[in-house]
mmCIF file of C-alpha atoms in Angstrom:
data_model
loop_
_atom_site.group_PDB
_atom_site.id
_atom_site.type_symbol
_atom_site.label_atom_id
_atom_site.label_comp_id
_atom_site.label_asym_id
_atom_site.label_seq_id
_atom_site.Cartn_x
_atom_site.Cartn_y
_atom_site.Cartn_z
ATOM 1 C CA MET A 7 122.571 89.271 72.739
ATOM 2 C CA ILE A 8 119.689 92.187 73.021
ATOM 3 C CA TYR A 9 120.120 94.561 76.314
ATOM 4 C CA ALA A 10 117.439 96.104 77.481
ATOM 5 C CA PRO A 11 118.045 99.033 79.893
ATOM 6 C CA ARG A 12 114.755 100.094 81.528
ATOM 7 C CA LEU A 13 114.978 104.156 83.122
ATOM 8 C CA PRO A 14 112.932 105.631 86.039
ATOM 9 C CA ARG A 15 111.084 108.073 85.628
ATOM 10 C CA LEU A 16 113.450 110.214 88.453
ATOM 11 C CA GLY A 17 117.522 110.072 87.930
ATOM 12 C CA THR A 18 116.798 109.126 84.314
ATOM 13 C CA PHE A 19 119.686 110.742 83.247
ATOM 14 C CA ASP A 20 121.912 108.970 85.932
ATOM 15 C CA ALA A 21 120.697 105.630 85.174
ATOM 16 C CA TRP A 22 120.777 106.608 81.132
ATOM 17 C CA ARG A 23 124.470 107.245 82.021
ATOM 18 C CA GLU A 24 125.423 104.421 84.251
ATOM 19 C CA ALA A 25 124.178 101.576 81.278
ATOM 20 C CA ALA A 26 125.061 103.467 78.436
ATOM 21 C CA ARG A 27 128.943 103.624 80.264
ATOM 22 C CA ALA A 28 128.611 99.571 81.108
ATOM 23 C CA LEU A 29 127.541 99.288 77.375
ATOM 24 C CA ALA A 30 129.374 101.526 75.311
ATOM 25 C CA SER A 31 132.753 100.482 77.527
ATOM 26 C CA ASN A 32 132.059 96.741 76.124
ATOM 27 C CA GLY A 33 131.925 97.449 72.747
ATOM 28 C CA VAL A 34 128.093 96.757 72.567
ATOM 29 C CA PRO A 35 126.939 98.063 69.290
ATOM 30 C CA ASP A 36 123.658 100.311 69.585
ATOM 31 C CA ASP A 37 121.428 98.109 67.602
ATOM 32 C CA SER A 38 122.024 95.604 70.487
ATOM 33 C CA VAL A 39 120.432 98.101 72.833
ATOM 34 C CA THR A 40 116.215 98.849 73.183
ATOM 35 C CA TRP A 41 115.815 101.448 75.541
ATOM 36 C CA ALA A 42 112.640 102.150 77.218
ATOM 37 C CA MET A 43 111.382 103.930 80.374
ATOM 38 C CA GLU A 44 110.030 101.925 83.226
ATOM 39 C CA GLY A 45 106.519 100.806 82.767
ATOM 40 C CA GLU A 46 106.203 101.028 79.019
ATOM 41 C CA ASP A 47 105.310 98.243 76.627
ATOM 42 C CA GLU A 48 108.408 96.012 76.753
ATOM 43 C CA GLY A 49 107.685 93.487 74.009
ATOM 44 C CA LEU A 50 109.345 90.187 73.653
ATOM 45 C CA PHE A 51 112.880 90.693 73.235
ATOM 46 C CA ALA A 52 112.889 93.426 75.776
ATOM 47 C CA ALA A 53 111.544 91.302 78.762
ATOM 48 C CA GLN A 54 114.735 88.870 77.557
ATOM 49 C CA GLY A 55 117.024 91.145 77.918
ATOM 50 C CA ALA A 56 120.318 90.539 79.006
ATOM 51 C CA PRO A 57 122.503 91.576 82.198
ATOM 52 C CA LEU A 58 124.243 94.608 81.717
ATOM 53 C CA PRO A 59 128.249 93.399 81.367
ATOM 54 C CA ALA A 60 130.507 94.989 83.959
ATOM 55 C CA PRO A 61 131.456 98.944 83.088
ATOM 56 C CA GLN A 62 135.165 99.166 82.316
ATOM 57 C CA GLU A 63 137.471 102.662 81.489
ATOM 58 C CA ILE A 64 136.097 104.582 78.419
ATOM 59 C CA SER A 65 136.768 108.159 77.327
ATOM 60 C CA VAL A 66 134.385 110.302 75.732
ATOM 61 C CA PRO A 67 134.025 114.415 75.071
ATOM 62 C CA LYS A 68 132.836 116.094 77.324
ATOM 63 C CA SER A 69 130.111 117.814 75.291
ATOM 64 C CA ILE A 70 128.084 114.656 75.280
ATOM 65 C CA ILE A 71 127.105 114.750 78.600
ATOM 66 C CA PRO A 72 124.891 117.792 78.667
ATOM 67 C CA LEU A 73 123.497 116.896 75.026
ATOM 68 C CA ALA A 74 122.656 113.224 76.469
ATOM 69 C CA LYS A 75 120.960 115.172 79.644
ATOM 70 C CA LEU A 76 118.743 116.809 77.295
ATOM 71 C CA LEU A 77 118.021 113.751 75.091
ATOM 72 C CA CYS A 78 117.377 111.633 78.348
ATOM 73 C CA ALA A 79 114.258 114.373 78.803
ATOM 74 C CA SER A 80 112.803 114.119 75.764
ATOM 75 C CA ARG A 81 109.449 111.836 75.279
ATOM 76 C CA ALA A 82 110.770 111.713 71.391
ATOM 77 C CA PRO A 83 110.998 107.671 70.141
ATOM 78 C CA GLY A 84 114.773 106.962 70.191
ATOM 79 C CA ALA A 85 115.884 110.013 72.130
ATOM 80 C CA HIS A 86 117.804 107.494 74.194
ATOM 81 C CA ALA A 87 118.909 105.461 71.541
ATOM 82 C CA LEU A 88 120.254 108.624 69.771
ATOM 83 C CA ALA A 89 121.959 109.534 72.680
ATOM 84 C CA TYR A 90 123.767 106.243 72.710
ATOM 85 C CA ARG A 91 124.570 105.826 69.161
ATOM 86 C CA LEU A 92 126.195 109.178 69.682
ATOM 87 C CA LEU A 93 128.181 108.441 72.959
ATOM 88 C CA LEU A 94 129.283 105.136 70.744
ATOM 89 C CA ARG A 95 130.560 107.580 67.987
ATOM 90 C CA CYS A 96 132.232 110.091 69.786
ATOM 91 C CA THR A 97 134.398 107.035 71.270
ATOM 92 C CA GLN A 98 135.710 107.135 67.133
ATOM 93 C CA THR A 99 135.004 110.492 66.016
ATOM 94 C CA ARG A 100 136.179 113.054 68.927
ATOM 95 C CA GLY A 101 134.844 116.273 67.130
ATOM 96 C CA LEU A 102 131.610 114.818 65.683
ATOM 97 C CA LEU A 103 129.046 116.997 67.783
ATOM 98 C CA GLY A 104 130.428 119.743 65.926
ATOM 99 C CA ASN A 105 129.762 118.440 62.942
ATOM 100 C CA ARG A 106 125.975 119.963 62.035
ATOM 101 C CA ALA A 107 126.015 118.001 58.726
ATOM 102 C CA ASP A 108 125.457 114.957 60.453
ATOM 103 C CA PRO A 109 122.147 113.496 60.501
ATOM 104 C CA ASP A 110 122.548 111.856 63.994
ATOM 105 C CA VAL A 111 124.113 115.506 65.523
ATOM 106 C CA GLN A 112 121.136 117.644 63.286
ATOM 107 C CA ARG A 113 118.638 115.433 65.008
ATOM 108 C CA ALA A 114 120.111 115.518 68.430
ATOM 109 C CA GLU A 115 120.019 119.188 68.485
ATOM 110 C CA GLU A 116 116.464 119.510 67.231
ATOM 111 C CA LEU A 117 115.544 117.428 70.119
ATOM 112 C CA ALA A 118 117.811 119.045 72.425
ATOM 113 C CA LYS A 119 116.346 122.798 71.378
ATOM 114 C CA ASN A 120 112.751 120.989 71.948
ATOM 115 C CA ILE A 121 113.546 120.690 75.370
ATOM 116 C CA ARG A 122 115.043 123.982 76.048
ATOM 117 C CA ARG A 123 111.952 125.540 74.894
ATOM 118 C CA ASP A 124 109.820 123.359 76.983
ATOM 119 C CA MET A 125 111.900 124.995 79.867
ATOM 120 C CA HIS A 126 111.725 128.434 78.767
ATOM 121 C CA LYS A 127 107.830 127.719 78.512
ATOM 122 C CA MET A 128 107.606 126.288 82.363
ATOM 123 C CA LYS A 129 109.776 128.883 83.659
ATOM 124 C CA ALA A 130 107.584 131.927 81.707
ATOM 125 C CA PHE A 131 104.011 130.283 82.369
ATOM 126 C CA VAL A 132 103.940 128.370 86.194
ATOM 127 C CA ARG A 133 101.941 130.873 88.241
ATOM 128 C CA PHE A 134 101.976 129.820 91.930
ATOM 129 C CA ARG A 135 98.994 130.570 94.233
ATOM 130 C CA GLU A 136 99.392 130.999 97.884
ATOM 131 C CA VAL A 137 98.457 128.275 100.059
ATOM 132 C CA THR A 138 100.101 129.824 103.401
ATOM 133 C CA PRO A 139 98.106 128.465 106.626
ATOM 134 C CA GLN A 140 97.856 130.643 109.571
ATOM 135 C CA GLY A 141 100.857 130.893 111.842
ATOM 136 C CA ALA A 142 103.646 129.434 109.149
ATOM 137 C CA ASN A 143 107.077 131.324 109.538
ATOM 138 C CA ARG A 144 107.557 130.872 105.540
ATOM 139 C CA ARG A 145 105.138 131.575 102.897
ATOM 140 C CA GLN A 146 103.910 128.554 101.068
ATOM 141 C CA PHE A 147 102.763 128.514 97.278
ATOM 142 C CA LEU A 148 101.385 125.868 94.746
ATOM 143 C CA SER A 149 101.651 125.368 91.112
ATOM 144 C CA TRP A 150 100.359 123.089 88.318
ATOM 145 C CA PHE A 151 102.270 122.974 84.991
ATOM 146 C CA GLU A 152 102.089 120.356 82.229
ATOM 147 C CA PRO A 153 105.681 120.143 80.424
ATOM 148 C CA ASP A 154 105.573 118.626 77.085
ATOM 149 C CA HIS A 155 108.715 116.292 78.378
ATOM 150 C CA ARG A 156 110.512 115.084 81.349
ATOM 151 C CA ILE A 157 111.882 118.157 82.715
ATOM 152 C CA GLU A 158 111.432 118.680 85.939
ATOM 153 C CA GLU A 159 114.643 117.557 87.286
ATOM 154 C CA LEU A 160 116.235 119.839 84.729
ATOM 155 C CA ILE A 161 114.371 123.044 85.853
ATOM 156 C CA ALA A 162 113.681 122.602 89.235
ATOM 157 C CA GLY A 163 117.494 124.359 89.822
ATOM 158 C CA PHE A 164 115.444 127.662 88.483
ATOM 159 C CA PHE A 165 112.798 127.807 91.007
ATOM 160 C CA GLN A 166 115.305 126.772 93.857
ATOM 161 C CA ARG A 167 117.135 129.752 92.980
ATOM 162 C CA ARG A 168 114.486 132.246 91.970
ATOM 163 C CA PHE A 169 111.691 131.134 94.827
ATOM 164 C CA GLY A 170 114.479 130.005 97.462
ATOM 165 C CA ASP A 171 112.951 132.027 100.346
ATOM 166 C CA MET A 172 109.734 130.514 100.233
ATOM 167 C CA ASP A 173 108.281 127.051 100.257
ATOM 168 C CA TRP A 174 106.667 125.659 97.083
ATOM 169 C CA VAL A 175 105.183 122.941 95.359
ATOM 170 C CA ILE A 176 104.923 122.009 91.812
ATOM 171 C CA VAL A 177 102.714 119.498 90.182
ATOM 172 C CA THR A 178 102.772 118.048 86.982
ATOM 173 C CA PRO A 179 100.731 115.005 85.717
ATOM 174 C CA GLU A 180 103.714 112.878 86.579
ATOM 175 C CA VAL A 181 105.957 114.717 89.248
ATOM 176 C CA THR A 182 105.544 116.303 92.516
ATOM 177 C CA MET A 183 108.399 118.633 93.085
ATOM 178 C CA ARG A 184 108.429 120.178 96.419
ATOM 179 C CA PHE A 185 110.786 122.763 98.225
ATOM 180 C CA GLU A 186 110.199 122.696 101.915
ATOM 181 C CA GLY A 187 112.362 124.406 104.448
ATOM 182 C CA GLU A 188 115.434 124.483 101.557
ATOM 183 C CA ARG A 189 115.276 121.086 100.523
ATOM 184 C CA MET A 190 114.278 120.032 97.426
ATOM 185 C CA SER A 191 112.634 116.672 96.693
ATOM 186 C CA PHE A 192 111.107 115.150 94.097
ATOM 187 C CA GLU A 193 108.146 112.230 94.013
ATOM 188 C CA ALA A 194 106.853 110.329 91.025
ATOM 189 C CA ILE A 195 103.408 110.191 91.454
ATOM 190 C CA ALA A 196 100.595 110.674 89.139
ATOM 191 C CA SER A 197 98.248 113.621 89.743
ATOM 192 C CA GLU A 198 95.320 115.451 87.963
ATOM 193 C CA ARG A 199 94.867 118.743 87.332
ATOM 194 C CA LEU A 200 94.480 120.955 89.867
ATOM 195 C CA ASP A 201 92.085 123.834 89.996
ATOM 196 C CA LEU A 202 93.640 126.526 91.811
ATOM 197 C CA SER A 203 92.850 130.263 92.337
ATOM 198 C CA ASP A 204 93.500 132.910 95.082
ATOM 199 C CA GLU A 205 92.986 136.662 95.975
ATOM 200 C CA THR A 206 95.547 138.282 94.191
ATOM 201 C CA GLU A 207 94.291 136.375 90.772
ATOM 202 C CA GLU A 208 92.271 139.443 90.115
ATOM 203 C CA LEU A 209 94.681 141.625 90.336
ATOM 204 C CA TRP A 210 96.973 140.055 88.294
ATOM 205 C CA LYS A 211 94.315 139.934 85.522
ATOM 206 C CA THR A 212 93.798 143.378 85.927
ATOM 207 C CA TYR A 213 97.283 144.198 85.430
ATOM 208 C CA TYR A 214 97.619 142.297 82.667
ATOM 209 C CA ALA A 215 94.463 144.043 80.778
ATOM 210 C CA ASN A 216 96.265 147.380 81.430
ATOM 211 C CA ILE A 217 99.164 146.477 79.971
ATOM 212 C CA PHE A 218 97.852 144.816 76.598
ATOM 213 C CA ASN A 219 98.362 147.642 74.068
ATOM 214 C CA PRO A 220 95.980 146.909 71.535
ATOM 215 C CA ALA A 221 98.285 148.867 69.259
ATOM 216 C CA ARG A 222 100.847 146.526 68.988
ATOM 217 C CA LEU A 223 98.703 143.842 68.614
ATOM 218 C CA LYS A 224 100.184 140.887 67.131
ATOM 219 C CA ILE A 225 98.458 137.588 67.114
ATOM 220 C CA LYS A 226 100.214 135.058 65.497
ATOM 221 C CA ALA A 227 103.345 136.378 67.672
ATOM 222 C CA MET A 228 101.277 136.391 70.566
ATOM 223 C CA GLN A 229 100.022 132.859 70.010
ATOM 224 C CA SER A 230 103.968 131.437 69.173
ATOM 225 C CA GLU A 231 105.054 133.004 72.723
ATOM 226 C CA MET A 232 102.346 131.862 74.581
ATOM 227 C CA PRO A 233 100.929 128.646 73.145
ATOM 228 C CA LYS A 234 97.098 128.014 73.333
ATOM 229 C CA LYS A 235 97.659 124.637 75.275
ATOM 230 C CA TYR A 236 99.096 126.626 77.986
ATOM 231 C CA TRP A 237 96.311 128.872 78.651
ATOM 232 C CA LYS A 238 93.917 126.836 80.471
ATOM 233 C CA ASN A 239 96.205 127.106 83.479
ATOM 234 C CA LEU A 240 97.092 131.070 82.958
ATOM 235 C CA PRO A 241 94.517 133.464 84.780
ATOM 236 C CA GLU A 242 95.271 136.236 82.577
ATOM 237 C CA ALA A 243 94.692 134.052 79.350
ATOM 238 C CA ALA A 244 90.617 134.502 80.099
ATOM 239 C CA LEU A 245 90.755 137.530 79.072
ATOM 240 C CA ILE A 246 92.784 137.404 75.853
ATOM 241 C CA PRO A 247 89.909 136.539 73.281
ATOM 242 C CA ASP A 248 88.059 139.850 74.361
ATOM 243 C CA LEU A 249 91.130 141.767 74.486
ATOM 244 C CA ILE A 250 91.791 140.546 70.781
ATOM 245 C CA ALA A 251 88.208 141.199 69.971
ATOM 246 C CA GLY A 252 88.308 144.516 71.219
ATOM 247 C CA ALA A 253 91.253 145.858 70.121
ATOM 248 C CA GLU A 254 90.562 147.621 66.671
ATOM 249 C CA ALA A 255 87.641 149.782 68.435
ATOM 250 C CA ARG A 256 90.153 150.414 71.499
ATOM 251 C CA VAL A 257 93.116 151.629 69.098
ATOM 252 C CA ALA A 258 90.298 153.907 67.177
ATOM 253 C CA GLN A 259 89.293 155.084 70.683
ATOM 254 C CA MET A 260 92.991 155.975 71.095
ATOM 255 C CA ARG A 261 93.179 157.746 68.108
ATOM 256 C CA ALA A 262 90.031 159.817 68.555
ATOM 257 C CA GLU A 263 91.405 161.138 71.870
ATOM 258 C CA ALA A 264 94.911 161.374 71.111
ATOM 259 C CA PRO A 265 96.168 164.858 71.990
ATOM 260 C CA SER A 266 96.432 167.795 69.233
ATOM 261 C CA LEU A 267 98.992 170.243 69.419
ATOM 262 C CA PRO A 268 98.354 173.741 70.011
ATOM 263 C CA PRO A 269 97.719 176.455 67.038
ATOM 264 C CA CYS A 270 101.165 177.438 65.265
ATOM 265 C CA ALA A 271 102.459 180.974 66.953
ATOM 266 C CA ARG A 272 103.703 183.736 65.045
ATOM 267 C CA ASN A 273 106.662 182.859 63.289
ATOM 268 C CA VAL A 274 108.452 185.352 65.312
ATOM 269 C CA SER A 275 111.997 184.486 66.538
ATOM 270 C CA SER A 276 112.090 184.571 70.206
ATOM 271 C CA THR A 277 115.757 185.008 70.243
ATOM 272 C CA PRO A 278 116.914 188.681 70.484
ATOM 273 C CA SER A 279 118.971 190.419 68.087
ATOM 274 C CA PRO A 280 122.315 190.773 68.703
ATOM 275 C CA ASN A 281 122.446 194.410 68.264
ATOM 276 C CA ALA A 282 118.893 194.594 70.198
ATOM 277 C CA GLY A 283 119.387 197.587 72.656
ATOM 278 C CA ARG A 284 122.169 198.983 70.403
ATOM 279 C CA LYS A 285 122.252 202.611 68.903
ATOM 280 C CA THR A 286 123.241 202.544 64.913
ATOM 281 C CA HIS A 287 124.932 205.166 63.926
#
C-alpha cells in the first residue's frame, strides 16, 4: 500500500507533521510513502495514494522537530522523505541525531545548513522601499526577495520583531508576506519581480560608495558573502563593478596622499634633569 501525502505551500511543516504522525504511529515504512508538494507532478502511484491511517500515540525525541521544520522548507529532492525516515529511526534509536557519522543525519544537517544560510541571506539582503500614502498613520514599506527555499514562514518572525513599528509587505515569487496593523498574514500567490525604487536609494548608494574600502577588497570573499544572484535586487550592487575596477587606482591614490611624518627633531631629551637648578659642590 502506498501513501501519498500532499503538502500545501503554506503550513507545510504542520501538514507534514500531521501526516508523519499518522503514518509513523502506525508503523508505515518510509518506502511506502511518497511525499510531494501540492501541484507537483504526482505520477501514477501518488494519484492512487491510500487514505492516511488514524494517528496513534507515538513518542519521538524533541530534537527531531526543529530539524524536520527546516527540512520541510527545503526544495532539495527527497527532503520530506528524509525527515520522515529520520522520524521513524528516532523512534528506535533515541540518540540518532547525535550520530554525525550516520549518512541520513549528515544529509539532514547539510540541508538544514542550506536553509539557515538562505534565511541569513534574506535577513541581510531584503531592501524595503517606502510606499507610505499621504495621510497614513503608519509608515508602509514594500520589498521583493527571491529565496532559494520555502523559508517565508520560518523567517517572518525576524522581520516582525525587527520592523514591528511599521507596516510592510515582502513579496517572493510564491508567497506574499504582510505585516499590517501589527498583524502577520501570508498568501500563496505567484508574483513577478517588482521594479522598486525610492528617493532614499541614491542616498544609500552614496553611503555604500563612501564606506567601500579598496585597500581591503577581497573579491572572492565579497562574492561569497554577497552572491551575484542577489545583486539584481540590491541598489548598491550596481556600483560594485566600477568600485572593483577602480580599487587599484584608488589604493595608489590613497598611498600618494597619505600624510607623512614631520622631520625628526634634534635628539635632545625634553625631560628636565633631576639635578637641574642645583648647585654642585
